[in-house]
């Protein structure tokens, strides 16, 4: 007599159990794979069947010949030549390994091409990041679309949803504290480049403080902080911005120093499709480094993993000493962009009912080793493929790590584009710094450093 009631009760509970499972952490048995068939950050340790993607054997952790700490970064693969190039004429041979945005750009511009080089699995991280990633695998859960109990490593190294992959992208390893002195340009469809910013910046990730802990980090929850001061062009010189990101997007904060008013103002909205001040409004907040936003505007669907040609190991882009040499007609000069075949997670984002966004549909391609979403495609409200966003990667064995460098987009309808975070004219390219004082990332720090 009790059996039917028990079964009925279980049936009633199934939806609730299913909801809980969807957000549960990885089991200990699954997490153990991070020490066998998966590399410590979650990518497949083995190569692919035909050997075009090699096995991961520890990443690139030795100094690049000729590099000096804190200076310009060399290219560890400078002597390699492209295996082949993809153009509008031969792209049909490679369509299954191209993103929608790259196919559209090849069809749109006969001068555009993709130079494909030998694949290198360079991703690496300190042992502490590996250890914390292993701990996160079984302790971190997605609660109300935010990581719970995550610290110091990839939060979801064995992801089960699109939202988890996007959090892996936002919390990817990229060092603790670095200087980012960079320049940004608008690229017109007829090949002109217009300087929009010369920035001096400091970036710090308290999430990766190696003398901290889950408990200590949880007291503030600031996982990423940035301060940027504009040194040019003259019309923008003296402007400054500070930003602090938290797991809970409602607690994100940003301030801007306006030279005309000589006042610091709190930004009312540092999210989503709000134009980003440091790009002169050409990119939205959530387009920075392919994606940098909050997840609650979209439904996120994990569309699986596939092999794709992506920009990777892009130290080649750092070698010219002039930014204008690496800029093209709405896209980076193909001569200086290195593409490789890698496995990527594919994540689709569709705008939720009742929400608004200039790009109601997007697709992101996120590298399995670094979790950096190196490519993304965005559709406009008419359903047209509108923008392809990109982020270049830099091999930085002094971290060690393979991390994001320049970022930007190409407008596939208008033909123009934007390239930010270029470092070609700089004597120091993303140098590692001792940990900054937390006071650096406050509105008061901008007032103290203002020059206008």
Coordinates of C-alpha atoms in Angstrom, one line a residue:
X1 CA 0.0 0.0 0.0
X2 CA 2.9 2.3 0.7
X3 CA 4.6 1.6 -2.7
X4 CA 2.1 3.6 -4.9
X5 CA 2.4 6.6 -2.5
X6 CA 6.2 6.5 -2.5
X7 CA 6.2 6.4 -6.3
X8 CA 3.7 9.2 -6.5
X9 CA 5.8 11.3 -4.2
X10 CA 9.0 10.6 -6.2
X11 CA 7.2 11.6 -9.4
X12 CA 6.1 14.9 -7.9
X13 CA 9.7 15.6 -6.7
X14 CA 11.3 14.7 -10.0
X15 CA 11.1 18.2 -11.5
X16 CA 12.6 19.7 -8.3
X17 CA 15.4 17.0 -8.3
X18 CA 16.0 17.8 -12.0
X19 CA 16.4 21.5 -11.3
X20 CA 18.9 20.8 -8.5
X21 CA 20.9 18.5 -10.6
X22 CA 21.2 21.0 -13.4
X23 CA 23.1 23.3 -11.0
X24 CA 25.0 20.7 -9.0
X25 CA 28.8 20.5 -8.7
X26 CA 30.7 17.8 -10.5
X27 CA 30.9 14.4 -8.8
X28 CA 34.3 13.3 -7.3
X29 CA 34.4 10.6 -10.0
X30 CA 34.1 13.2 -12.7
X31 CA 36.5 15.6 -11.1
X32 CA 39.1 12.8 -11.0
X33 CA 39.3 13.1 -14.8
X34 CA 41.1 16.4 -14.3
X35 CA 44.1 14.3 -13.3
X36 CA 43.8 11.7 -16.1
X37 CA 42.0 12.3 -19.4
X38 CA 41.5 16.1 -18.9
X39 CA 44.2 18.7 -18.5
X40 CA 44.0 20.5 -15.1
X41 CA 41.8 23.4 -16.4
X42 CA 39.3 21.0 -18.1
X43 CA 40.4 20.7 -21.8
X44 CA 40.8 17.2 -23.3
X45 CA 44.4 16.1 -22.7
X46 CA 44.5 14.0 -25.9
X47 CA 44.9 15.3 -29.4
X48 CA 42.4 14.7 -32.2
X49 CA 42.3 11.7 -34.4
X50 CA 44.3 13.0 -37.3
X51 CA 46.9 14.7 -35.1
X52 CA 46.1 18.2 -36.3
X53 CA 45.4 19.1 -32.7
X54 CA 48.2 17.7 -30.5
X55 CA 48.0 16.4 -27.0
X56 CA 48.4 18.8 -24.1
X57 CA 51.7 18.2 -22.5
X58 CA 52.0 20.9 -19.9
X59 CA 51.7 24.1 -22.0
X60 CA 54.4 26.7 -22.8
X61 CA 56.2 27.5 -19.6
X62 CA 59.8 28.3 -20.6
X63 CA 61.0 31.9 -21.4
X64 CA 60.6 33.1 -25.0
X65 CA 64.2 33.5 -26.3
X66 CA 65.3 37.1 -26.2
X67 CA 62.5 38.3 -23.9
X68 CA 63.4 40.5 -20.9
X69 CA 61.0 40.6 -17.9
X70 CA 58.7 43.6 -18.1
X71 CA 59.6 44.5 -21.7
X72 CA 58.3 43.6 -25.2
X73 CA 57.1 40.1 -25.7
X74 CA 58.6 38.0 -28.5
X75 CA 57.0 35.4 -30.7
X76 CA 57.8 31.8 -29.6
X77 CA 56.8 30.6 -33.1
X78 CA 58.4 33.3 -35.2
X79 CA 60.1 30.9 -37.6
X80 CA 56.9 29.0 -38.5
X81 CA 55.2 29.6 -41.9
X82 CA 51.4 29.2 -42.5
X83 CA 50.3 25.7 -43.4
X84 CA 47.8 27.1 -45.8
X85 CA 45.5 30.2 -46.2
X86 CA 41.7 30.3 -46.4
X87 CA 40.2 32.9 -48.8
X88 CA 36.9 33.5 -50.4
X89 CA 37.9 31.2 -53.3
X90 CA 38.8 28.1 -51.3
X91 CA 36.7 28.6 -48.1
X92 CA 34.2 25.8 -49.1
X93 CA 37.0 23.2 -48.3
X94 CA 37.1 24.5 -44.7
X95 CA 33.5 25.6 -43.9
X96 CA 32.9 23.0 -41.2
X97 CA 35.8 24.5 -39.2
X98 CA 34.9 28.2 -39.7
X99 CA 32.6 30.3 -37.5
X100 CA 29.6 32.1 -39.2
X101 CA 31.3 35.4 -38.7
X102 CA 34.5 34.4 -40.4
X103 CA 32.6 32.8 -43.3
X104 CA 30.6 36.1 -43.8
X105 CA 33.8 38.2 -43.7
X106 CA 35.5 36.0 -46.3
X107 CA 32.5 36.3 -48.6
X108 CA 32.2 40.0 -48.0
X109 CA 35.9 41.0 -48.6
X110 CA 38.1 39.3 -51.3
X111 CA 41.2 40.8 -49.6
X112 CA 40.5 39.1 -46.3
X113 CA 42.2 35.8 -45.5
X114 CA 42.9 33.4 -42.6
X115 CA 46.5 32.1 -42.4
X116 CA 46.5 28.8 -40.6
X117 CA 49.6 27.7 -38.7
X118 CA 50.5 24.5 -36.8
X119 CA 48.5 24.1 -33.6
X120 CA 50.3 24.5 -30.2
X121 CA 48.6 23.7 -26.9
X122 CA 50.3 26.5 -24.9
X123 CA 47.8 27.0 -22.1
X124 CA 49.3 26.8 -18.6
X125 CA 48.8 28.1 -15.1
X126 CA 50.5 28.0 -11.7
X127 CA 50.0 24.8 -9.7
X128 CA 47.8 26.8 -7.2
X129 CA 45.4 27.5 -10.0
X130 CA 45.3 23.8 -11.0
X131 CA 44.7 22.9 -7.3
X132 CA 41.9 25.4 -6.9
X133 CA 40.3 24.3 -10.1
X134 CA 40.2 20.7 -8.8
X135 CA 38.6 21.9 -5.6
X136 CA 36.1 24.1 -7.4
X137 CA 35.0 21.1 -9.5
X138 CA 33.3 19.5 -6.6
X139 CA 32.4 22.5 -4.4
X140 CA 31.2 25.1 -6.9
X141 CA 27.5 25.3 -7.9
X142 CA 25.6 27.7 -10.0
X143 CA 23.0 29.4 -7.8
X144 CA 20.8 32.0 -9.3
X145 CA 23.2 32.1 -12.3
X146 CA 26.1 33.0 -10.1
X147 CA 29.0 30.7 -9.0
X148 CA 28.8 29.7 -5.3
X149 CA 31.9 28.5 -3.5
X150 CA 34.3 29.4 -6.3
X151 CA 37.8 30.8 -5.8
X152 CA 41.2 30.8 -7.4
X153 CA 40.6 28.5 -10.3
X154 CA 38.2 27.7 -13.2
X155 CA 34.8 27.4 -11.5
X156 CA 33.3 24.7 -13.8
X157 CA 36.1 22.8 -15.4
X158 CA 33.6 20.1 -16.5
X159 CA 30.7 22.3 -17.6
X160 CA 27.2 21.1 -18.0
X161 CA 25.5 24.3 -19.3
X162 CA 26.2 27.3 -21.5
X163 CA 26.1 29.6 -18.4
X164 CA 28.9 27.6 -16.8
X165 CA 31.1 28.0 -19.8
X166 CA 30.6 31.7 -19.8
X167 CA 31.5 31.9 -16.2
X168 CA 34.7 30.0 -17.0
X169 CA 35.5 32.6 -19.6
X170 CA 34.9 35.5 -17.1
X171 CA 36.9 33.8 -14.3
X172 CA 39.7 32.5 -16.6
X173 CA 43.3 32.6 -15.4
X174 CA 45.0 35.8 -16.7
X175 CA 47.4 36.6 -13.9
X176 CA 46.9 38.5 -10.6
X177 CA 48.1 42.0 -11.5
X178 CA 49.3 43.5 -14.8
X179 CA 49.9 46.9 -16.4
X180 CA 47.9 47.5 -19.6
X181 CA 49.3 50.4 -21.5
X182 CA 47.5 50.3 -24.8
X183 CA 46.0 52.1 -27.8
X184 CA 42.7 51.7 -29.6
X185 CA 41.5 52.5 -33.1
X186 CA 38.4 52.7 -35.1
X187 CA 38.9 51.0 -38.5
X188 CA 36.8 52.3 -41.4
X189 CA 35.6 50.3 -44.3
X190 CA 37.9 52.1 -46.7
X191 CA 41.0 51.3 -44.7
X192 CA 41.5 54.4 -42.6
X193 CA 42.4 54.0 -38.9
X194 CA 41.3 56.6 -36.3
X195 CA 43.0 56.8 -32.9
X196 CA 40.4 56.7 -30.2
X197 CA 42.4 56.2 -27.0
X198 CA 45.9 56.0 -25.5
X199 CA 45.4 54.3 -22.2
X200 CA 47.4 53.6 -19.1
X201 CA 45.8 50.9 -17.1
X202 CA 46.1 48.6 -14.1
X203 CA 44.2 45.3 -13.9
X204 CA 43.9 43.1 -10.9
X205 CA 42.0 39.9 -10.1
X206 CA 41.5 39.4 -6.4
X207 CA 39.8 36.1 -7.3
X208 CA 43.4 34.8 -7.9
X209 CA 45.2 36.2 -4.9
X210 CA 47.4 33.3 -3.9
X211 CA 47.7 34.4 -0.3
X212 CA 43.9 34.5 0.0
X213 CA 41.2 31.9 0.4
X214 CA 37.6 31.2 -0.4
X215 CA 36.5 32.6 2.9
X216 CA 38.6 35.8 2.6
X217 CA 37.5 36.3 -1.0
X218 CA 33.9 36.0 -0.1
X219 CA 34.1 39.0 2.2
X220 CA 34.2 41.4 -0.7
X221 CA 33.4 39.4 -3.8
X222 CA 35.3 41.7 -6.2
X223 CA 36.7 39.2 -8.7
X224 CA 38.1 41.7 -11.3
X225 CA 39.2 45.4 -10.9
X226 CA 40.5 47.9 -13.4
X227 CA 41.6 51.5 -13.5
X228 CA 42.3 53.3 -16.9
X229 CA 43.6 56.8 -17.4
X230 CA 43.5 58.3 -20.9
X231 CA 46.7 59.9 -22.1
X232 CA 45.4 60.8 -25.6
X233 CA 44.3 61.9 -28.1
X234 CA 44.2 65.4 -26.6
X235 CA 40.4 65.6 -26.5
X236 CA 40.3 62.6 -24.2
X237 CA 43.5 63.2 -22.2
X238 CA 42.9 63.1 -18.5
X239 CA 39.7 61.1 -18.6
X240 CA 39.8 58.1 -16.3
X241 CA 37.6 55.2 -15.3
X242 CA 37.5 52.6 -12.5
X243 CA 35.5 49.4 -12.5
X244 CA 34.9 46.6 -10.1
X245 CA 33.1 43.4 -11.0
X246 CA 31.3 40.9 -8.7
X247 CA 29.5 37.6 -9.3
X248 CA 26.2 39.5 -8.6
X249 CA 26.0 41.9 -11.5
X250 CA 23.7 44.2 -9.4
X251 CA 26.8 44.9 -7.3
X252 CA 29.1 45.8 -10.2
X253 CA 30.4 49.4 -9.9
X254 CA 32.1 51.9 -12.2
X255 CA 33.1 55.5 -11.9
X256 CA 34.4 58.0 -14.6
X257 CA 36.4 61.2 -14.2
X258 CA 35.2 63.9 -16.5
X259 CA 37.8 66.5 -17.4
X260 CA 35.2 69.1 -18.4
X261 CA 33.5 69.0 -15.0
X262 CA 36.6 68.0 -13.0
X263 CA 34.3 65.6 -11.2
X264 CA 34.1 61.9 -10.6
X265 CA 30.7 60.5 -11.5
X266 CA 29.3 57.1 -10.8
X267 CA 28.3 55.3 -13.9
X268 CA 24.6 54.4 -13.8
X269 CA 25.0 51.3 -15.8
X270 CA 28.1 49.2 -16.5
X271 CA 26.4 46.4 -18.1
X272 CA 25.1 44.9 -21.3
X273 CA 24.6 47.0 -24.4
X274 CA 25.5 50.3 -22.8
X275 CA 28.2 51.9 -24.9
X276 CA 31.6 51.6 -23.2
X277 CA 33.3 55.0 -22.6
X278 CA 36.9 53.7 -23.1
X279 CA 36.0 52.6 -26.7
X280 CA 34.3 56.0 -27.5
X281 CA 31.0 54.1 -27.4
X282 CA 32.0 51.9 -30.4
X283 CA 31.7 48.7 -28.3
X284 CA 29.2 47.8 -25.6
X285 CA 30.2 46.8 -22.1
X286 CA 29.4 43.2 -22.8
X287 CA 31.5 43.0 -26.0
X288 CA 34.8 43.7 -24.3
X289 CA 37.1 40.7 -24.7
X290 CA 34.3 39.0 -26.7
X291 CA 32.0 38.8 -23.7
X292 CA 32.1 40.8 -20.4
X293 CA 28.6 41.0 -19.1
X294 CA 26.0 39.6 -16.8
X295 CA 24.1 36.5 -17.8
X296 CA 20.6 37.3 -16.7
X297 CA 19.6 39.0 -20.0
X298 CA 19.9 35.8 -22.1
X299 CA 19.0 32.1 -22.2
X300 CA 22.4 30.2 -22.5
X301 CA 22.5 26.9 -24.4
X302 CA 25.6 24.7 -24.5
X303 CA 25.7 23.6 -28.2
X304 CA 28.6 21.2 -27.7
X305 CA 32.3 21.2 -28.7
X306 CA 33.8 21.4 -32.2
X307 CA 37.1 21.9 -33.9
X308 CA 37.4 25.5 -35.2
X309 CA 40.1 27.7 -36.7
X310 CA 40.6 30.5 -34.1
X311 CA 43.1 33.3 -33.5
X312 CA 45.6 31.7 -31.1
X313 CA 49.2 32.1 -29.8
X314 CA 49.0 35.6 -31.3
X315 CA 52.4 37.1 -30.2
X316 CA 52.9 37.6 -34.0
X317 CA 50.5 40.6 -33.7
X318 CA 52.8 42.2 -31.0
X319 CA 55.9 42.3 -33.2
X320 CA 55.3 45.4 -35.5
X321 CA 56.3 48.6 -33.8
X322 CA 53.4 50.6 -35.3
X323 CA 49.7 50.0 -34.6
X324 CA 48.7 51.2 -38.1
X325 CA 50.8 48.3 -39.6
X326 CA 48.5 45.8 -37.9
X327 CA 45.2 47.5 -38.8
X328 CA 43.1 46.8 -42.0
X329 CA 39.8 47.5 -43.6
X330 CA 37.5 47.0 -40.6
X331 CA 39.6 44.0 -39.5
X332 CA 43.2 43.3 -38.4
X333 CA 45.8 43.0 -41.2
X334 CA 45.8 39.2 -42.0
X335 CA 49.7 39.3 -42.3
X336 CA 50.0 39.6 -38.5
X337 CA 47.2 37.3 -37.3
X338 CA 48.0 33.7 -36.4
X339 CA 45.1 31.1 -36.7
X340 CA 45.2 27.6 -35.4
X341 CA 42.9 24.6 -35.2
X342 CA 41.6 24.1 -31.6
X343 CA 38.6 22.5 -29.9
X344 CA 36.1 25.1 -28.7
X345 CA 32.9 25.0 -26.7
X346 CA 30.0 26.6 -28.6
X347 CA 27.5 28.6 -26.5
X348 CA 24.3 30.2 -27.9
X349 CA 22.7 33.2 -26.2
X350 CA 19.0 34.1 -27.0
X351 CA 17.4 37.2 -25.4
X352 CA 14.9 36.3 -22.6
X353 CA 11.3 37.4 -22.9
X354 CA 10.8 40.9 -21.5
X355 CA 14.5 41.9 -21.9
X356 CA 16.0 44.3 -24.4
X357 CA 19.4 44.2 -26.1
X358 CA 20.7 45.6 -29.4
X359 CA 21.9 42.0 -30.2
X360 CA 19.1 39.6 -29.3
X361 CA 21.0 36.6 -30.4
X362 CA 24.7 35.7 -30.1
X363 CA 27.0 32.7 -30.4
X364 CA 30.4 32.3 -28.6
X365 CA 33.4 30.0 -29.3
X366 CA 35.4 29.4 -26.2
X367 CA 38.8 27.6 -26.2
X368 CA 38.7 24.4 -24.2
X369 CA 42.2 25.0 -22.6
X370 CA 42.1 28.6 -21.6
X371 CA 38.3 29.1 -21.5
X372 CA 38.8 32.4 -23.4
X373 CA 35.9 33.0 -25.8
X374 CA 38.1 34.0 -28.7
X375 CA 35.3 34.5 -31.2
X376 CA 31.7 35.5 -31.1
X377 CA 29.0 36.4 -33.6
X378 CA 26.0 38.7 -32.9
X379 CA 22.7 39.1 -34.8
X380 CA 20.7 42.3 -34.9
X381 CA 16.9 42.7 -34.2
X382 CA 16.2 42.0 -37.9
X383 CA 17.9 38.6 -37.6
X384 CA 20.9 39.7 -39.7
X385 CA 24.4 38.5 -38.8
X386 CA 25.7 41.8 -37.6
X387 CA 29.0 41.7 -35.8
X388 CA 31.9 39.2 -35.3
X389 CA 33.8 39.9 -32.1
X390 CA 37.3 38.6 -31.5
X391 CA 40.0 38.5 -28.9
X392 CA 43.7 37.7 -29.6
X393 CA 45.7 35.5 -27.3
X394 CA 49.2 36.1 -26.0
X395 CA 51.6 33.4 -24.9
X396 CA 53.0 34.6 -21.5
X397 CA 55.2 32.0 -20.0
X398 CA 56.2 34.4 -17.2
X399 CA 52.7 34.0 -15.7
X400 CA 52.5 31.2 -17.0
X401 CA 49.5 31.4 -19.2
X402 CA 47.9 32.0 -22.6
X403 CA 45.8 35.1 -22.1
X404 CA 43.7 37.7 -23.9
X405 CA 45.4 40.6 -25.7
X406 CA 43.9 42.9 -28.3
X407 CA 40.1 42.7 -28.8
X408 CA 37.6 44.2 -31.2
X409 CA 34.9 43.5 -33.8
X410 CA 34.1 43.8 -37.5
X411 CA 30.7 45.1 -38.4
X412 CA 29.6 42.7 -41.2
X413 CA 27.0 45.0 -42.5
X414 CA 28.7 48.4 -42.5
X415 CA 32.2 47.0 -43.0
X416 CA 33.9 49.1 -40.3
X417 CA 35.4 47.8 -37.1
X418 CA 37.3 48.5 -33.8
X419 CA 40.6 47.3 -32.4
X420 CA 41.3 47.9 -28.7
X421 CA 44.2 47.0 -26.3
X422 CA 46.9 47.2 -29.0
X423 CA 50.5 47.4 -27.6
X424 CA 52.7 47.7 -30.6
X425 CA 54.3 51.1 -29.8
X426 CA 54.8 50.2 -26.1
X427 CA 58.2 49.3 -24.6
X428 CA 56.4 47.1 -22.1
X429 CA 53.7 44.7 -23.3
X430 CA 51.4 43.6 -20.5
X431 CA 54.1 43.5 -17.8
X432 CA 53.4 41.5 -14.7
X433 CA 53.2 43.7 -11.6
X434 CA 53.4 43.2 -7.8
X435 CA 49.9 43.3 -6.3
X436 CA 48.4 46.8 -6.4
X437 CA 46.9 48.4 -3.3
X438 CA 43.2 48.0 -3.3
X439 CA 42.9 51.8 -3.0
X440 CA 44.1 52.1 -6.7
X441 CA 40.7 50.8 -7.8
X442 CA 38.6 53.5 -6.1
X443 CA 37.1 56.8 -7.3
X444 CA 39.4 58.7 -5.0
X445 CA 42.4 57.4 -6.9
X446 CA 41.2 59.0 -10.1
X447 CA 40.8 62.4 -8.4
X448 CA 44.4 62.2 -7.1
X449 CA 45.9 61.3 -10.5
X450 CA 43.8 63.7 -12.6
X451 CA 45.9 66.1 -14.7
X452 CA 43.1 68.3 -16.1

